[in-house]
Tab-separated table of C-alpha atoms in Angstrom:
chain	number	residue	atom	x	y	z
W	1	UNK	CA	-19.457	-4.113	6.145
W	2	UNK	CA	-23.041	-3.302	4.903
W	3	UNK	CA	-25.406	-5.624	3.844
W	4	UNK	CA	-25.798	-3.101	0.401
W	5	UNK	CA	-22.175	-3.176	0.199
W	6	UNK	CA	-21.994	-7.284	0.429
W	7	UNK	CA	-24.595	-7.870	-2.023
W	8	UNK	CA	-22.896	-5.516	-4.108
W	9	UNK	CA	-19.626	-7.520	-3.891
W	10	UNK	CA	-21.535	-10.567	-4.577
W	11	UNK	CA	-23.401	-9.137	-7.476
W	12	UNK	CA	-19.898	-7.730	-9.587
W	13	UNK	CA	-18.051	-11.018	-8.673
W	14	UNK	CA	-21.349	-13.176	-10.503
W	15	UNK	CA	-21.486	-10.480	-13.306
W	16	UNK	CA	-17.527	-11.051	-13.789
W	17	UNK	CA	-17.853	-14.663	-13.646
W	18	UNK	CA	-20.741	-14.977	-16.214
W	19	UNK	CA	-19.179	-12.913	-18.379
W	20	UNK	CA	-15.658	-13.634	-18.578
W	21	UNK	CA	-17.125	-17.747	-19.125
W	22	UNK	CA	-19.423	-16.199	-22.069
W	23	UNK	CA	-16.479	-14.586	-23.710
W	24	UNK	CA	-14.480	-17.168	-24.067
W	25	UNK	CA	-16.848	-19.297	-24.884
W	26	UNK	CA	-17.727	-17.183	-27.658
W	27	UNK	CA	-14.101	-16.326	-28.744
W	28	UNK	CA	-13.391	-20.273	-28.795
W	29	UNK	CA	-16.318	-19.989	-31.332
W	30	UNK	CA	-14.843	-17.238	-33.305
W	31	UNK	CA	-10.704	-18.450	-32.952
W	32	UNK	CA	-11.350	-22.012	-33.507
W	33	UNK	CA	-14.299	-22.910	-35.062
W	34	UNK	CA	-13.954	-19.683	-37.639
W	35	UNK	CA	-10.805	-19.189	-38.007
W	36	UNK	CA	-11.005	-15.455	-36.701
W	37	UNK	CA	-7.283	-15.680	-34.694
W	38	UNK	CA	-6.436	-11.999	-34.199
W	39	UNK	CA	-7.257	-11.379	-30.226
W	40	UNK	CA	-4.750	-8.772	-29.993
W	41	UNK	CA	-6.738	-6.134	-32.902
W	42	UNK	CA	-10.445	-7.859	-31.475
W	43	UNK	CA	-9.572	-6.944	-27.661
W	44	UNK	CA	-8.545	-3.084	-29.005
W	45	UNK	CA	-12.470	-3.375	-30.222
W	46	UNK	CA	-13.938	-4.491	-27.402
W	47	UNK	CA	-11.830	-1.699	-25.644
W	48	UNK	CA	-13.863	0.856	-28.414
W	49	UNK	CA	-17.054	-0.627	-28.295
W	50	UNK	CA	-16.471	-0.422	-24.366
W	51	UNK	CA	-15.895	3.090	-24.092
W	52	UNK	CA	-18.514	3.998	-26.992
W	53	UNK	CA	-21.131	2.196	-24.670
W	54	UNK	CA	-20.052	4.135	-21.310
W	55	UNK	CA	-20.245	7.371	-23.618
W	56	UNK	CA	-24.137	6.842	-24.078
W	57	UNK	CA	-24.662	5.710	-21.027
W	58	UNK	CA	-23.128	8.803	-19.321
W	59	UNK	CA	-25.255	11.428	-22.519
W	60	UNK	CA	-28.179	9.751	-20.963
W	61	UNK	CA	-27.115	10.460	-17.572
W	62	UNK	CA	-26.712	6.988	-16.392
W	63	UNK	CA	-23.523	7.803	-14.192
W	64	UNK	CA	-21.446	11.442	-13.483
W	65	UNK	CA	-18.273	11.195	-15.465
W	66	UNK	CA	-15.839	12.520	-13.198
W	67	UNK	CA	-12.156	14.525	-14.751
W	68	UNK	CA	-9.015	12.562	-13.219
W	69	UNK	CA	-5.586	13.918	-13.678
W	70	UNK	CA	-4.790	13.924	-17.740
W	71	UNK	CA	-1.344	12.430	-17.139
W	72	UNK	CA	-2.289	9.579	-14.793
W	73	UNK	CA	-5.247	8.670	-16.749
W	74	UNK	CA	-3.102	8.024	-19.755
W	75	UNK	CA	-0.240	6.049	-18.252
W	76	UNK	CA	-2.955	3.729	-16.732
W	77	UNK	CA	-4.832	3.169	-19.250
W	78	UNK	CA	-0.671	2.850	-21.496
W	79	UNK	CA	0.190	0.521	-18.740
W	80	UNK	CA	-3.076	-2.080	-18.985
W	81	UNK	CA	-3.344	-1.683	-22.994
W	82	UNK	CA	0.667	-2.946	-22.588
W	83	UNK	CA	-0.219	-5.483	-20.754
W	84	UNK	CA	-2.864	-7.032	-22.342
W	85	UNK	CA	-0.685	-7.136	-25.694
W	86	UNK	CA	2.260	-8.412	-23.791
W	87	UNK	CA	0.065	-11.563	-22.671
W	88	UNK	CA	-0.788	-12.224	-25.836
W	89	UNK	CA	2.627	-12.274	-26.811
W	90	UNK	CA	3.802	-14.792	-24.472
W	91	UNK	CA	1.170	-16.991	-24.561
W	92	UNK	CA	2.345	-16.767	-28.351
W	93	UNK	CA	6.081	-17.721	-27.751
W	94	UNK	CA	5.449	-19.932	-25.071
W	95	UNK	CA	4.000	-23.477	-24.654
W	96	UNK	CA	0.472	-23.800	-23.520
W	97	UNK	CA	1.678	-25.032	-19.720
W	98	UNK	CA	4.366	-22.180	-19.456
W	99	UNK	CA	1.788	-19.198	-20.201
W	100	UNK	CA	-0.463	-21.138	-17.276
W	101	UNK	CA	2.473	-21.024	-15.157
W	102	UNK	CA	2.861	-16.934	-16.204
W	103	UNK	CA	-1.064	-16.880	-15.296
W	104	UNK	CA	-0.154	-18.222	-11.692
W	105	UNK	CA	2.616	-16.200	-11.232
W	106	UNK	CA	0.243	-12.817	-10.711
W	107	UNK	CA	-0.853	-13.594	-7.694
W	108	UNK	CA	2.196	-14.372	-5.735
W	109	UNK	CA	3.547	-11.346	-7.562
W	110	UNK	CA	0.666	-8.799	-6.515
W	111	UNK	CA	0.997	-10.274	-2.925
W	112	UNK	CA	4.472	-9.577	-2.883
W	113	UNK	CA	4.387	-5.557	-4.632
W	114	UNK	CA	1.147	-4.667	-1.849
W	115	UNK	CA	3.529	-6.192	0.817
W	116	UNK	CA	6.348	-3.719	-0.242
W	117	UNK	CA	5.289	-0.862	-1.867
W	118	UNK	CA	1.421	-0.605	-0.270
W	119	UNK	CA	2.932	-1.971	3.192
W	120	UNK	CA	-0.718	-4.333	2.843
W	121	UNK	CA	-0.400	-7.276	5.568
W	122	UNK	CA	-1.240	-10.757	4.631
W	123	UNK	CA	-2.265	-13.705	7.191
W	124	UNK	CA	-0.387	-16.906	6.619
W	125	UNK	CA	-4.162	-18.847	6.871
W	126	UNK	CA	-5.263	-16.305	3.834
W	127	UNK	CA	-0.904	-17.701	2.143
W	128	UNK	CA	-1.517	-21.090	2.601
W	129	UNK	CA	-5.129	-20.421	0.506
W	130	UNK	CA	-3.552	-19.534	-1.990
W	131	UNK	CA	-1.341	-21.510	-2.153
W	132	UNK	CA	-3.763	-24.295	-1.957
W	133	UNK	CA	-5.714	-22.284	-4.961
W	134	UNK	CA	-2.374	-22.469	-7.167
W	135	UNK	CA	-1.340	-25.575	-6.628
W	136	UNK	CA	-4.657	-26.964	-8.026
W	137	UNK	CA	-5.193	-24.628	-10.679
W	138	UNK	CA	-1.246	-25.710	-11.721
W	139	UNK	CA	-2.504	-29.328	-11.864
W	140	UNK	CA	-5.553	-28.811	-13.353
W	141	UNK	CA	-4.089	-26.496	-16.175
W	142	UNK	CA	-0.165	-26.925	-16.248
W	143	UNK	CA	1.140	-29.208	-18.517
W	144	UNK	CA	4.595	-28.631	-20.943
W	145	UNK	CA	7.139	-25.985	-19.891
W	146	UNK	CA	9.484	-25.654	-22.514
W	147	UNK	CA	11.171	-22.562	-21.878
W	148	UNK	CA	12.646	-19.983	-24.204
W	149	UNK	CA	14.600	-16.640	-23.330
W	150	UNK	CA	12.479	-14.220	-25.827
W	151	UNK	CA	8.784	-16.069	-24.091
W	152	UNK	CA	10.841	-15.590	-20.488
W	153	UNK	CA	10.719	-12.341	-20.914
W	154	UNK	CA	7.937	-11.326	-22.553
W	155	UNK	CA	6.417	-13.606	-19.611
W	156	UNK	CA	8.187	-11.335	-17.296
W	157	UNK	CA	7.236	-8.614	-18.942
W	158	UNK	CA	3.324	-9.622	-18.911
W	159	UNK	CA	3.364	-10.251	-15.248
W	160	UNK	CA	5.157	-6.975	-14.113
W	161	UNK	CA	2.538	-4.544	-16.152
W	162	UNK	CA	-0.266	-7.204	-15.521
W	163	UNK	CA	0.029	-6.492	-11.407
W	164	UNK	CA	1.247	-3.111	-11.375
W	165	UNK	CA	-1.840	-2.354	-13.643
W	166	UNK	CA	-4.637	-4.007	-11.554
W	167	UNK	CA	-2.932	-2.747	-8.356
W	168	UNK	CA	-3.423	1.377	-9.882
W	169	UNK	CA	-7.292	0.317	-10.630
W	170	UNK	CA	-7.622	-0.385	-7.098
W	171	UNK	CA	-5.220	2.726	-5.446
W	172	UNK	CA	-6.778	5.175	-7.909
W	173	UNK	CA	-10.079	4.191	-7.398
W	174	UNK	CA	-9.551	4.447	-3.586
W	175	UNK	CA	-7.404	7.135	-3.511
W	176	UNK	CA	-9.144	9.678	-6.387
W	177	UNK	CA	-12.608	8.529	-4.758
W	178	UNK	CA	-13.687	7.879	-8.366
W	179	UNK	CA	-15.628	4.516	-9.324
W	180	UNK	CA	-15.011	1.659	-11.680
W	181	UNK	CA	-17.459	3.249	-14.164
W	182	UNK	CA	-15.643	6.734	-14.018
W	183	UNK	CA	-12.187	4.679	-14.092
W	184	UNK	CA	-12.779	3.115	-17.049
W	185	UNK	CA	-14.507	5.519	-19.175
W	186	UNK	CA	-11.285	7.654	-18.933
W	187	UNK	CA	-8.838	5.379	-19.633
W	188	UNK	CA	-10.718	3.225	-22.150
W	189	UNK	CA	-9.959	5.093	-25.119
W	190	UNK	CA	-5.961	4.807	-24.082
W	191	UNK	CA	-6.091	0.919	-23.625
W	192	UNK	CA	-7.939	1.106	-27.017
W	193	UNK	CA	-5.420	3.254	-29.196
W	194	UNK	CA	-2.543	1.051	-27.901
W	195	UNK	CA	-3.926	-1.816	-28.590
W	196	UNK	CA	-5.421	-0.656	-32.343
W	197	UNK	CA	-1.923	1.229	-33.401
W	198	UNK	CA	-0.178	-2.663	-31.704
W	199	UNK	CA	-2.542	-5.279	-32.846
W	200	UNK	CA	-2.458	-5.804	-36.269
W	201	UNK	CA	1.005	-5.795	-36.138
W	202	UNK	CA	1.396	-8.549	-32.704
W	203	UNK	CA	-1.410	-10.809	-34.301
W	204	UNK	CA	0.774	-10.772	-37.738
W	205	UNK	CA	3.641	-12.124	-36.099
W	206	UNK	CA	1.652	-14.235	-34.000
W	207	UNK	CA	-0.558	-16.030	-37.152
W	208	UNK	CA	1.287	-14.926	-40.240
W	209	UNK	CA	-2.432	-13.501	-41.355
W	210	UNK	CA	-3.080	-10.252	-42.110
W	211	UNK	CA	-5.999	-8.934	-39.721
W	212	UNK	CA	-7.065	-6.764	-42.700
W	213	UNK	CA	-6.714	-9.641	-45.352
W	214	UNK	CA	-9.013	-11.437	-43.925
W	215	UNK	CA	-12.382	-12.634	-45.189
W	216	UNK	CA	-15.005	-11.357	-42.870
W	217	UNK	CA	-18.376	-14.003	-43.103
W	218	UNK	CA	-21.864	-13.315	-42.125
W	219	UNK	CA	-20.852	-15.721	-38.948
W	220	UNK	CA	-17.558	-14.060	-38.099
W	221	UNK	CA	-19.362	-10.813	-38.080
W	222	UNK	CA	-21.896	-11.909	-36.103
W	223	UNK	CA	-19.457	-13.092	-33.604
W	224	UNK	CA	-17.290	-10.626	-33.230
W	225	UNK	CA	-19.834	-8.159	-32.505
W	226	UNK	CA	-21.154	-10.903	-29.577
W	227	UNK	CA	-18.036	-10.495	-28.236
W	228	UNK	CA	-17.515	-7.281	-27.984
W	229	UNK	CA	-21.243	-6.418	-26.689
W	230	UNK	CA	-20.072	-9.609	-24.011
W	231	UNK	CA	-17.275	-7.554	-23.529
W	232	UNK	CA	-18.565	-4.291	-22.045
W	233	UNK	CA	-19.270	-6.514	-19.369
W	234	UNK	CA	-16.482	-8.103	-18.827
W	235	UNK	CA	-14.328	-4.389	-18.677
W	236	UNK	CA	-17.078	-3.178	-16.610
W	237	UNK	CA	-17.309	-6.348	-13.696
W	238	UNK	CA	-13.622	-5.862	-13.958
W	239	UNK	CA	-13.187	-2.763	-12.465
W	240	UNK	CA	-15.743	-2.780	-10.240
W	241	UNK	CA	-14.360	-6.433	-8.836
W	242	UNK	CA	-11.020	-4.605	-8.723
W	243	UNK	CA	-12.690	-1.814	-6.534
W	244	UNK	CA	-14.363	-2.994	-3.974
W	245	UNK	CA	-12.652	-6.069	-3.042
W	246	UNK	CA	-8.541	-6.027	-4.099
W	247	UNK	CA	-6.356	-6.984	-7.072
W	248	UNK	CA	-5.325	-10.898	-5.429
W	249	UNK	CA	-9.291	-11.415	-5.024
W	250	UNK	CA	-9.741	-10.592	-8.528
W	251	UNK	CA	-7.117	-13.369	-9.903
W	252	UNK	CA	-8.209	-15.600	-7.265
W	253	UNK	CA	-11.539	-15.179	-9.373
W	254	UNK	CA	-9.742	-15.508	-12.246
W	255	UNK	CA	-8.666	-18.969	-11.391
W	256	UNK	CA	-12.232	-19.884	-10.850
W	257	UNK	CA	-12.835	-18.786	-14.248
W	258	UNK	CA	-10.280	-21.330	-15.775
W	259	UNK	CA	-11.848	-24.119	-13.886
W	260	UNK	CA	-14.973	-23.242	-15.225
W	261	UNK	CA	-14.018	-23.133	-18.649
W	262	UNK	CA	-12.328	-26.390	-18.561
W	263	UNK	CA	-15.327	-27.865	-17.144
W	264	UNK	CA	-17.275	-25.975	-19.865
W	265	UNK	CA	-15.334	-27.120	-22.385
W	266	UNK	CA	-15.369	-30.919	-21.449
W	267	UNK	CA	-19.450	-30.637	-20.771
W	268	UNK	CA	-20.061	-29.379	-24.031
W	269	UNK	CA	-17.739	-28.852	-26.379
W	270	UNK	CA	-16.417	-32.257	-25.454
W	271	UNK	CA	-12.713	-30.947	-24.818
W	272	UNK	CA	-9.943	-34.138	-23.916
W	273	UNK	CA	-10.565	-34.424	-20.222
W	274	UNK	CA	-8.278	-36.676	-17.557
W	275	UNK	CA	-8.890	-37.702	-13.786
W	276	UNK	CA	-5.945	-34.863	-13.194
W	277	UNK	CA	-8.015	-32.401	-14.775
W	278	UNK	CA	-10.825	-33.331	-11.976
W	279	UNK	CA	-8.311	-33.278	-9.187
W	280	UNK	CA	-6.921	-30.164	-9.938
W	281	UNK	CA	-10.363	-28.398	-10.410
W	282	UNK	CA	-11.477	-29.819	-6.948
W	283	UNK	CA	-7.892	-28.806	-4.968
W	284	UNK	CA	-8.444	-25.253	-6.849
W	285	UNK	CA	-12.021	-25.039	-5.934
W	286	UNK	CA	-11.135	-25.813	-2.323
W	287	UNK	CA	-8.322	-23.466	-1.887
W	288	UNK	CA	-11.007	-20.925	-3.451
W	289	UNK	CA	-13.291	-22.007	-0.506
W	290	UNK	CA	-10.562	-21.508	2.024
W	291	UNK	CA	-9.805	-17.942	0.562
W	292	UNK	CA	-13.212	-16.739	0.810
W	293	UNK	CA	-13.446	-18.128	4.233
W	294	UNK	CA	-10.816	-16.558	5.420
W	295	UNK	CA	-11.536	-13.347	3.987
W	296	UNK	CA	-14.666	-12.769	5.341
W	297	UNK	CA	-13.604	-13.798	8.781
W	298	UNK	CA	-10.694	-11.450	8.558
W	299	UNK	CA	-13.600	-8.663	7.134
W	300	UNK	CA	-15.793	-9.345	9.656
W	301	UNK	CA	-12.790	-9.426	12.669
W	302	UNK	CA	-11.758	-6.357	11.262
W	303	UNK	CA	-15.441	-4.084	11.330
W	304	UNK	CA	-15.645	-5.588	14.815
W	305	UNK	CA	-12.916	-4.147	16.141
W	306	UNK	CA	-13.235	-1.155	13.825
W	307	UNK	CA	-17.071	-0.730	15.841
W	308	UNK	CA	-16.948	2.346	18.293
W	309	UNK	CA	-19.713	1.639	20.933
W	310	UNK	CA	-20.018	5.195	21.727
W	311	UNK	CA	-23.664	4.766	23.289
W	312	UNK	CA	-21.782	3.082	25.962
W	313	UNK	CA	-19.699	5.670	26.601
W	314	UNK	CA	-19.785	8.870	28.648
W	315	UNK	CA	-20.271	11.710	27.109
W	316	UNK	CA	-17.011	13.471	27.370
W	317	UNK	CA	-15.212	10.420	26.160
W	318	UNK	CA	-17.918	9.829	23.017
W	319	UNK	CA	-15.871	13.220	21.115
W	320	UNK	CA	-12.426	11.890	20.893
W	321	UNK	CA	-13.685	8.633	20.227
W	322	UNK	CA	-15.314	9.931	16.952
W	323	UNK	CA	-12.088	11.665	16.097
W	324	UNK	CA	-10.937	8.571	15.831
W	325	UNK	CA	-13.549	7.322	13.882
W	326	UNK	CA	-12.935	10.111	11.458
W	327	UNK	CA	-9.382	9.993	10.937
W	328	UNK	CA	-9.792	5.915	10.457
W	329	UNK	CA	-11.955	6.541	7.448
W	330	UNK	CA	-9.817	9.464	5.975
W	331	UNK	CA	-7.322	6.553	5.988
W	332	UNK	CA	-9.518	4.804	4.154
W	333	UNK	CA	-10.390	6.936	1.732
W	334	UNK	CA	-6.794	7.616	1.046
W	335	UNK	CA	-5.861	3.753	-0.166
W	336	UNK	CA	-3.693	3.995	3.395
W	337	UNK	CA	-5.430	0.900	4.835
W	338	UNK	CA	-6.669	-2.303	2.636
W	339	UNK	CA	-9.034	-5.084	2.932
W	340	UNK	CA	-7.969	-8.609	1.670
């Protein structure tokens, strides 16, 4: 692994990680403070404003936009505008603790679909991580689960589309050598016409409030279009953390998100805050630790054995050695072999 490529890595998971804290910070703002409770209709325009903003930026020839296959492009982008609505729902028709519990559920879930369907291999030090990560995020986060059989399955619901979805933005990335920038400015407009024709009509059954009744302030204005200029960033760091690292990476990051928010939240927004909150947040943020440990050690094991010394070589061995070489990286490129 390059040193380009690492700092790269490094750089999308900060941008993610910045952003994702700034939204929600700012949608707090908006939701609580200003009574602006329709996240189903604003996430369909930060999905618009998102794709608007890629539009310029590829007019001014910032990046190549690059044509994908019609019909996958529109069941992927179907699939992830689904599953952001179906989220919504059950955090909706569920108790606070149960939707954290449909949060943790992802990850086990995506490890479980590479294992099957993508025939990905998983160490047990890189399990036990995890499970280290969930277990701490549960405490930290994970308080009533009453259960009810219309939030059970929209929960089930949420998790199926929410994996399958960030699994395809890896594969077709991979596979369709296209990057997160190309990725998204295709299928942005599809997340964002489910999501407009949808949301108005989930946030009405969700708040009882008519998105379009509403009384739209200076400050809610002003808000709303923070968020959604905070939100081309977050779509973008998305992707690209979904691209060159792997969909159980990116909730893993996700997790690290929560604990920063509720440490956010208690440092200054003076949210209720208990000696379980701290212990979770610490077990969470060493499981974290453990994960990226082991997946750089695993990275690293991996190029080093992956290294052909071919200077060291004679010469008529040094040609089938590159063949190899070659046929390892069309493997590669084809999503056939995955890095944790």
């Amino acid at each position: 692994m390059s040193a380009g490529f690492q700092l790269g890595v490094i750089g999308s998971l900060a941008l993610s990680v910045a952003s994702s804290v700034a939204i929600v910070i700012c949608n707090k703002a908006l939701i609580s403070t200003l009574g602006f409770p329709f996240a189903t209709t604003l996430t369909s325009w930060h999905l618009m404003v998102t794709f608007c903003t890629l539009h310029v930026a590829q007019r001014l020839h910032l990046f190549e936009p690059k044509a994908i296959d019609g019909q996958t492009v529109i069941l992927f982008g179907l699939l992830n505008g689904t599953s952001i609505g179906l989220l919504n729902l059950s955090l909706g028709f569920n108790s606070i603790g149960f939707y954290q519990m449909t949060k943790l559920a992802i990850i086990p879930f995506t490890v479980l679909l590479e294992t099957i369907f993508l025939k990905k291999r998983f160490s047990e030090s890189i399990k036990l991580s995890l499970l280290v990560l969930l277990l701490g995020v549960g405490i930290a986060s994970v308080t009533d689960l009453k259960l009810n059989l219309l939030g059970s399955i929209l929960s089930g619901l949420a998790i199926a589309t929410t994996c399958v979805g960030q699994i395809l933005t890896n594969t077709i990335q991979k596979r369709l050598k296209v990057s997160s920038t190309q990725l998204l400015y295709q299928s942005a407009p599809y997340q964002a016409a489910i999501l407009f024709a949808t949301g108005p009509f989930v946030d009405q059954l969700l708040t009882n409030r008519s998105v379009f009744a509403h009384k739209y302030s200076a400050p809610v204005l002003g808000f709303i279009v923070l968020s959604c200029l905070i939100a081309v960033s977050v779509n973008f760091s998305t992707f690209l953390v979904i691209g060159t690292t792997s969909p159980v990476t990116y909730q893993v990051l996700g997790h690290l998100k929560t604990c920063l928010v509720l440490s956010f939240g208690y440092t200054l927004l003076h949210d209720p805050f208990t000696l379980r909150n701290i212990l979770g947040i610490l077990v969470a943020i060493f499981g974290m630790a453990l994960y990226s440990y082991f997946s750089v050690r695993e990275s690293k094991k991996k190029s080093t054995n992956d290294a052909l010394p071919v200077s060291q070589m004679p010469d008529k061995e040094a040609e089938p050695l590159l063949a190899t070489k070659d046929s390892n990286d069309t493997k590669k490129a084809n999503g056939l072999s995955h890095d944790c």
